[in-house]
PDB file of C-alpha atoms in Angstrom:
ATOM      1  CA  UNK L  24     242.989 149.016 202.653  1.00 62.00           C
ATOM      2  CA  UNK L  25     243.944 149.880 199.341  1.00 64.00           C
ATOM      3  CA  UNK L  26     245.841 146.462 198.976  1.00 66.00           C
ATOM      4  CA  UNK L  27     242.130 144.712 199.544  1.00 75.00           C
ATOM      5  CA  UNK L  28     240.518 146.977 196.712  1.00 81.00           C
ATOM      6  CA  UNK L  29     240.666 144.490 193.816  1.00 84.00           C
ATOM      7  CA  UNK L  30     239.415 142.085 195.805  1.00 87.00           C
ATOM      8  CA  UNK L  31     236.292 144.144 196.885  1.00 88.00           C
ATOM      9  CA  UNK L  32     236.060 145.326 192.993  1.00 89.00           C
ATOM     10  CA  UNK L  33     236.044 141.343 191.722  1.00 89.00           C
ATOM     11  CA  UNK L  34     233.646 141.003 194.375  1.00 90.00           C
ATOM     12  CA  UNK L  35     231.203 144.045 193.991  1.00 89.00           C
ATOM     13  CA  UNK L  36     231.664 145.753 190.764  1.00 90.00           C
ATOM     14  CA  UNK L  37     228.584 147.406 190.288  1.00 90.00           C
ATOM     15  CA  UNK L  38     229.208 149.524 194.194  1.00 91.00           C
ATOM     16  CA  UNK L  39     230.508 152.911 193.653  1.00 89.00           C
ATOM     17  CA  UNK L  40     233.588 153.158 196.555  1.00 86.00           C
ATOM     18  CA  UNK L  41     234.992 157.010 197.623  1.00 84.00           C
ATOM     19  CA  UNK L  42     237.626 156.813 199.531  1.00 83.00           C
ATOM     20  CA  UNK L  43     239.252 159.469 201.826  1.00 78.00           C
ATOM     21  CA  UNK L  44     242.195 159.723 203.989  1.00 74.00           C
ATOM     22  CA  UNK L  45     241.432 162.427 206.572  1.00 71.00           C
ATOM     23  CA  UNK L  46     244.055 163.816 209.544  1.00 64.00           C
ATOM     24  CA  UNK L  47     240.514 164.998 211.260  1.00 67.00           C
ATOM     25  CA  UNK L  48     238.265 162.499 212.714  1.00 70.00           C
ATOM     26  CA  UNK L  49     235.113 162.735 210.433  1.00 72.00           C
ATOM     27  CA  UNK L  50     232.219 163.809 211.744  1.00 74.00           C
ATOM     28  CA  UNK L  51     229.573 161.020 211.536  1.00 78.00           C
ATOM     29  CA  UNK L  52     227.216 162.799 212.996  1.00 73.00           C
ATOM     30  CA  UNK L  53     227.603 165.348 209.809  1.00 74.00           C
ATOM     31  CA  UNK L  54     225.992 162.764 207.457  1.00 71.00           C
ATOM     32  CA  UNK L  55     229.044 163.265 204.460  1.00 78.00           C
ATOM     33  CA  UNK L  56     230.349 159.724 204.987  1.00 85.00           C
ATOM     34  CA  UNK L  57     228.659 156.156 205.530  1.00 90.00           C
ATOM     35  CA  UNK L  58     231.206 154.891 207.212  1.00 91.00           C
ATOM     36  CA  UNK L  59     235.196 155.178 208.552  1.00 90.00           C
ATOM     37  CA  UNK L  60     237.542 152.967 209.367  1.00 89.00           C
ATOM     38  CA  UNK L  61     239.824 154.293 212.895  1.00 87.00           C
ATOM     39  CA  UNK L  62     242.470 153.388 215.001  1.00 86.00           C
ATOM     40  CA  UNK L  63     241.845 153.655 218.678  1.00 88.00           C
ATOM     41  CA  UNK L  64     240.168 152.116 221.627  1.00 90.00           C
ATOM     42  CA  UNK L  65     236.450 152.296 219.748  1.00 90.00           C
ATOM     43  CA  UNK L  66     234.757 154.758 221.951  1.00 91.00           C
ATOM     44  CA  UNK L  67     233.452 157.754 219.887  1.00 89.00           C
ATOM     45  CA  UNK L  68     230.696 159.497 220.414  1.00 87.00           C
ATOM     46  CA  UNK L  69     227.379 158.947 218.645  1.00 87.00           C
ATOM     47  CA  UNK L  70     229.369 156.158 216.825  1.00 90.00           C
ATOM     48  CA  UNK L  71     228.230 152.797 216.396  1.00 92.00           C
ATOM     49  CA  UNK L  72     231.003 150.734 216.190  1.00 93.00           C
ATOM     50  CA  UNK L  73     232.602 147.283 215.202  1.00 92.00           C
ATOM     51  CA  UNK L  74     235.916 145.819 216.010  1.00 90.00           C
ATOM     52  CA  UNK L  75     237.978 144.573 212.481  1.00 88.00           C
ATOM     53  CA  UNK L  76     241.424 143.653 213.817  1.00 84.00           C
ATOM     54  CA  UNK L  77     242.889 143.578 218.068  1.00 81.00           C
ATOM     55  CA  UNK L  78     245.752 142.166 218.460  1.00 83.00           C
ATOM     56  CA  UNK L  79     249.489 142.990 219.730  1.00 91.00           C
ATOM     57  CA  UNK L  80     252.307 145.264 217.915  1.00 93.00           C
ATOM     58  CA  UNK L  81     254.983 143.486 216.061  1.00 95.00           C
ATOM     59  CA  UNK L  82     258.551 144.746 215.030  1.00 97.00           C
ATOM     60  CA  UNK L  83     259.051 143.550 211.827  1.00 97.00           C
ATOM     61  CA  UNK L  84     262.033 144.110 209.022  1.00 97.00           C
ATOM     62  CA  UNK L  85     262.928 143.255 205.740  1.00 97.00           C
ATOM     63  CA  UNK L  86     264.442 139.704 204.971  1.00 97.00           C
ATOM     64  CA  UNK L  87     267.157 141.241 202.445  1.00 97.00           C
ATOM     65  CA  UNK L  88     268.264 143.616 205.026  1.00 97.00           C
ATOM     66  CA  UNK L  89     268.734 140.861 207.439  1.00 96.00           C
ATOM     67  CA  UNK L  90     270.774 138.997 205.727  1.00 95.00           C
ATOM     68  CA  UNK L  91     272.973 141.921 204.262  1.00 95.00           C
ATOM     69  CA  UNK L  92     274.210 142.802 207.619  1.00 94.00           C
ATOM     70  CA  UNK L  93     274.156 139.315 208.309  1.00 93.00           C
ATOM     71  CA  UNK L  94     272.144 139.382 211.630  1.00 92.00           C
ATOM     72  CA  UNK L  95     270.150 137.260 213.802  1.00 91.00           C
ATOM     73  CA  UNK L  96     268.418 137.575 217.432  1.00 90.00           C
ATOM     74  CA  UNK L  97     268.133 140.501 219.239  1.00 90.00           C
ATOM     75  CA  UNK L  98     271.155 142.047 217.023  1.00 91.00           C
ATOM     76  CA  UNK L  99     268.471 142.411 214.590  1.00 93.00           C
ATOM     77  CA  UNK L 100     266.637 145.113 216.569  1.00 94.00           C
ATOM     78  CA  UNK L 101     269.726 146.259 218.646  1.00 91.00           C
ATOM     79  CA  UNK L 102     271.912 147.383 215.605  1.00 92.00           C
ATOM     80  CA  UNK L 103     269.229 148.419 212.838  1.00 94.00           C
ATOM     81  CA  UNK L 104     267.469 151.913 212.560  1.00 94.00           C
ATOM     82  CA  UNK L 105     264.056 151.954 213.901  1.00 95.00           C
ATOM     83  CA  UNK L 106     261.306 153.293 212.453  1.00 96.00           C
ATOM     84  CA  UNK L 107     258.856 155.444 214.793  1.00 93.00           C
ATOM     85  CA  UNK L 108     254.927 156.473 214.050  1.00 90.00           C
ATOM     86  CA  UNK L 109     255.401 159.976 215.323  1.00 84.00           C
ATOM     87  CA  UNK L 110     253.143 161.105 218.493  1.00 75.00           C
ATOM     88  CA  UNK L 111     253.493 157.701 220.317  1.00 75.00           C
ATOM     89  CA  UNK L 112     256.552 155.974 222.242  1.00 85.00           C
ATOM     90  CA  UNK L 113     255.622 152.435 221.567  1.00 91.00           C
ATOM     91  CA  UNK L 114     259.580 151.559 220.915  1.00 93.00           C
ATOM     92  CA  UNK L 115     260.079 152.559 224.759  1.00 90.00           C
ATOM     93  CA  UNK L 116     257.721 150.204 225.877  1.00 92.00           C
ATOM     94  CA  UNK L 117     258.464 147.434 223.844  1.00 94.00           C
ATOM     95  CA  UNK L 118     262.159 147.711 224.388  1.00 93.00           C
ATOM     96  CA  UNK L 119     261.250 147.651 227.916  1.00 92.00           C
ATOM     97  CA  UNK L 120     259.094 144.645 227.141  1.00 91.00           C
ATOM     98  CA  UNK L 121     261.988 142.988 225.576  1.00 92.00           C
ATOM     99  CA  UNK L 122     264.294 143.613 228.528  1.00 91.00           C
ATOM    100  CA  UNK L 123     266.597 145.729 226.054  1.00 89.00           C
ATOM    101  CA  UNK L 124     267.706 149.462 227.048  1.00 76.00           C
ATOM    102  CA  UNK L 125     266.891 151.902 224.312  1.00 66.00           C
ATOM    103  CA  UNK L 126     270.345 153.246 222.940  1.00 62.00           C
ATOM    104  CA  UNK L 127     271.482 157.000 223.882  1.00 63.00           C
ATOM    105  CA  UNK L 128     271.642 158.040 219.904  1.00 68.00           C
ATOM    106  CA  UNK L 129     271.385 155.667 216.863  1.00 74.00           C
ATOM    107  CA  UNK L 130     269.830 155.888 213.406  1.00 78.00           C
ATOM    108  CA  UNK L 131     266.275 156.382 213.449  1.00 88.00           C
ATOM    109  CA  UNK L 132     262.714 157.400 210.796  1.00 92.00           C
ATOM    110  CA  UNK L 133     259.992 158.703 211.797  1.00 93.00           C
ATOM    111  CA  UNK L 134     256.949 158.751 209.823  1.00 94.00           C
ATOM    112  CA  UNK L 135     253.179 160.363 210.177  1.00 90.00           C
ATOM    113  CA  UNK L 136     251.168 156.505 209.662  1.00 88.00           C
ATOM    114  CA  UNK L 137     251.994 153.183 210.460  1.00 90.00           C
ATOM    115  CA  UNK L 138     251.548 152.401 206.963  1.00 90.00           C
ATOM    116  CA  UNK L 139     254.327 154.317 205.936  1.00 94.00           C
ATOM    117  CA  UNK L 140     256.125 152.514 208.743  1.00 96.00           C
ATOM    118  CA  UNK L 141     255.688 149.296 206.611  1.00 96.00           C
ATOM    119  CA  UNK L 142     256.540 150.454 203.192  1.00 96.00           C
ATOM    120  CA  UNK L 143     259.609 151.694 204.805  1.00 97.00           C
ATOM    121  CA  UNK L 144     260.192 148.661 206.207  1.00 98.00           C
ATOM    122  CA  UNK L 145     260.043 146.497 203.129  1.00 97.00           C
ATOM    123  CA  UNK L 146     262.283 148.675 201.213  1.00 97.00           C
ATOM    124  CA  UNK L 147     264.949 148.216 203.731  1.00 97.00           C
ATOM    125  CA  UNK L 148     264.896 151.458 206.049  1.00 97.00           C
ATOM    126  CA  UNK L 149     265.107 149.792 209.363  1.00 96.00           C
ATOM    127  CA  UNK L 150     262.822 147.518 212.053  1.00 97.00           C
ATOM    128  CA  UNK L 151     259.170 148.936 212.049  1.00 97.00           C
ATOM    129  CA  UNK L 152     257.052 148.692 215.133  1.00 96.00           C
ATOM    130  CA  UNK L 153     253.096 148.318 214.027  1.00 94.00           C
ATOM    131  CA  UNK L 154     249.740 146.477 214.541  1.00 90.00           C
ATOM    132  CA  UNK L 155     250.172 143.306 213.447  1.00 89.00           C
ATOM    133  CA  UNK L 156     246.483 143.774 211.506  1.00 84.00           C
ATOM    134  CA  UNK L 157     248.796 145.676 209.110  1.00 87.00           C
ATOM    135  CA  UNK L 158     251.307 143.389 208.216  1.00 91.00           C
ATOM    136  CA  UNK L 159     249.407 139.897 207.729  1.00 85.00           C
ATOM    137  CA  UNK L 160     249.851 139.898 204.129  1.00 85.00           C
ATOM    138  CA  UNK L 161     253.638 141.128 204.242  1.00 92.00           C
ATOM    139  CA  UNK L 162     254.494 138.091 206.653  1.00 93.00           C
ATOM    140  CA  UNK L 163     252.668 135.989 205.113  1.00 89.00           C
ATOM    141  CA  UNK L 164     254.340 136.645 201.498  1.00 92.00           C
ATOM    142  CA  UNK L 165     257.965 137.361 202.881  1.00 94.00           C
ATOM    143  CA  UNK L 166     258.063 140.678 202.106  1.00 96.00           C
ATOM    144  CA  UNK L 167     258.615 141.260 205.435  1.00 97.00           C
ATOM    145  CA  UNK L 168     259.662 139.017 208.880  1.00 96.00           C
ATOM    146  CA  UNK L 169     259.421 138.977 212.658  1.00 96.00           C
ATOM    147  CA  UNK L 170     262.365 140.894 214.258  1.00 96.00           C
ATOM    148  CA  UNK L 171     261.589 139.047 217.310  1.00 94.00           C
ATOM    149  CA  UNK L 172     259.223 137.062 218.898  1.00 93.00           C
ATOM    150  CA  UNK L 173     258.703 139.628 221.561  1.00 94.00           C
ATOM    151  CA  UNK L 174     255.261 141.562 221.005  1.00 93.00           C
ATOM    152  CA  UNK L 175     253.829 144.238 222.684  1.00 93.00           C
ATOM    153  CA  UNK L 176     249.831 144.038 224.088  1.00 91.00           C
ATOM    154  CA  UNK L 177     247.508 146.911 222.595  1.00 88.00           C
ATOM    155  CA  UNK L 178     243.991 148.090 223.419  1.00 85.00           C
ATOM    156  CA  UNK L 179     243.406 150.105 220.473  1.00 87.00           C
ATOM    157  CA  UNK L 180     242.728 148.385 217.104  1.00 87.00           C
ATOM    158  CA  UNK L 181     241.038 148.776 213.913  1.00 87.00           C
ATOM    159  CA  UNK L 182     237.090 149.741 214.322  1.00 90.00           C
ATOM    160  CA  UNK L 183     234.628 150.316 211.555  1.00 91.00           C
ATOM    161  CA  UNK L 184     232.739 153.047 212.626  1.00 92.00           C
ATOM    162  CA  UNK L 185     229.344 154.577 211.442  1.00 92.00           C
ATOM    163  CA  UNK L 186     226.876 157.117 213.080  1.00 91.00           C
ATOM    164  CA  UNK L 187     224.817 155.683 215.670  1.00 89.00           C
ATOM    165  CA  UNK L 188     221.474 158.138 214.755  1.00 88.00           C
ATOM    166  CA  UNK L 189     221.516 157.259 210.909  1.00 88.00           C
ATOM    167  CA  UNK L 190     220.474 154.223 208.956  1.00 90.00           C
ATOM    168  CA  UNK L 191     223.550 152.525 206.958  1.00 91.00           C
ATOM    169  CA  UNK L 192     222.568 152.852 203.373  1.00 91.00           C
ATOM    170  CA  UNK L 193     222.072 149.219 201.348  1.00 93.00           C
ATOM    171  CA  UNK L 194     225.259 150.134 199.582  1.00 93.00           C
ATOM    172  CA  UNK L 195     226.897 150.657 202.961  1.00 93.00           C
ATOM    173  CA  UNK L 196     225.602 146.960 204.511  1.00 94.00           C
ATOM    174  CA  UNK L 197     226.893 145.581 201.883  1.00 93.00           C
ATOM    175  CA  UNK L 198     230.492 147.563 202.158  1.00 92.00           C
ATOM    176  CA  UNK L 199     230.754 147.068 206.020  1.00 93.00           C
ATOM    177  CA  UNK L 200     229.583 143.556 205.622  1.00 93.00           C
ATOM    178  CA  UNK L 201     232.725 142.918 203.156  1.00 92.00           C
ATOM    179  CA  UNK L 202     235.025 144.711 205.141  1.00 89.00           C
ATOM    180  CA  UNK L 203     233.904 142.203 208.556  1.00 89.00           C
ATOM    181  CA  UNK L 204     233.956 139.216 206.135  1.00 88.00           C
ATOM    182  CA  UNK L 205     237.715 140.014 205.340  1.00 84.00           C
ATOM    183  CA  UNK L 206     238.737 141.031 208.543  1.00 83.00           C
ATOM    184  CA  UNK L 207     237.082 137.624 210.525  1.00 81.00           C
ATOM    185  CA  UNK L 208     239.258 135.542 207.904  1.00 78.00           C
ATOM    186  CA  UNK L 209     242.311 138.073 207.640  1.00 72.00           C
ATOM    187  CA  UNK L 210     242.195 137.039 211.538  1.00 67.00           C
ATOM    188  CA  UNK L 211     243.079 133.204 211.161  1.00 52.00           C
ATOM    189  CA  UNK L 212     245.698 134.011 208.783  1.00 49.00           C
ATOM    190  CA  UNK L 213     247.065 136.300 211.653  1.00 50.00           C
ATOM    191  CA  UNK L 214     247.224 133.680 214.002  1.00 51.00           C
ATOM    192  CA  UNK L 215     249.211 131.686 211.738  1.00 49.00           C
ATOM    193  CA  UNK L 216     251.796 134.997 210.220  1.00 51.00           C
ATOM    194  CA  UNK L 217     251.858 136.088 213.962  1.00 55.00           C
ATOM    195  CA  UNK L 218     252.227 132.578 215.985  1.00 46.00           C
ATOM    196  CA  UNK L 219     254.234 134.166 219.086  1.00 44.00           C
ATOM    197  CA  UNK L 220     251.071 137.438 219.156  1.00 39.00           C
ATOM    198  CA  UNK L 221     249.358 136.893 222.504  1.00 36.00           C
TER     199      UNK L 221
END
């Protein structure tokens, strides 16, 4: 999100924006925010709720590190460190996916947020395995590349969600409206950065 934020300030300068990163699902119901934006399956209660981004998760790495070790194919995932969003085993199943056996000890980082998982992967700490939603404008610029064509399916995704018992406030339409505006045409360009995402 904070990558968009110039883009929504060139577009609505005059819209005062407070943002907050929370552990703790907010409580919409509580009336202290107009709207969030979660990961998960979109069923919250008393929510109202719009899908931004589906789609499949992607291992991707750094370019540079690829070619420093001078890999290609599946070495690329078999010999660098992975990097693991703690709480979930989404490497298991997508090493599964891609008919490779997950390796009795090897480097690994694990981080609290996916996005962490992709700054770590552009500097060069390993393969990251994340939504592709998060990572269209890192393929797209080369900051980061496909470790493999194999992708793994996902139900969950990226949901703006608001309180299903309270009016959106004109400030919020228009904020929620941006936010679906991006995400419909960040979509196309993640057809295109993911071409193998199914």
């Amino acid at each position: 999100m904070s990558s968009r934020l110039r883009e929504f300030r060139a577009d609505q300068p005059a819209i005062r924006l407070v943002i907050e990163a929370r552990e703790e699902l907010s409580d919409l119901s509580a009336g202290d925010v107009d709207f969030v934006v979660r990961f998960g399956d979109g069923n919250w209660p008393s929510a109202a709720t719009d899908l931004l981004f589906g789609g499949p998760l992607v291992a991707v790495v750094s370019p540079q590190l690829v070619r420093e070790h001078r890999l290609n194919g599946s070495k690329i995932v078999r010999e660098l460190p992975l990097i693991h969003v703690e709480r979930t085993d989404d490497w298991t199943s997508w090493l599964g996916a891609a008919g490779m056996r997950a390796a009795g000890e090897r480097a690994e980082t694990i981080v609290s947020h996916a996005h962490l998982a992709v700054e770590a992967a552009i500097h060069g700490a390993g393969v990251a395995l994340v939504h592709s939603a998060l990572v269209v404008r890192e393929l797209s610029q080369r900051h980061l590349q496909l470790a493999s064509p194999c992708t793994l399916s996902s139900e969950k995704g990226y949901w703006l969600a608001r309180s299903a018992h309270q009016k959106p406030t004109k400030a919020a339409k228009i904020v929620m409206d941006w936010f679906r505006k991006r995400a419909q045409l960040e979509g196309v360009t993640l057809g295109q950065a993911v071409p193998s995402a199914r």
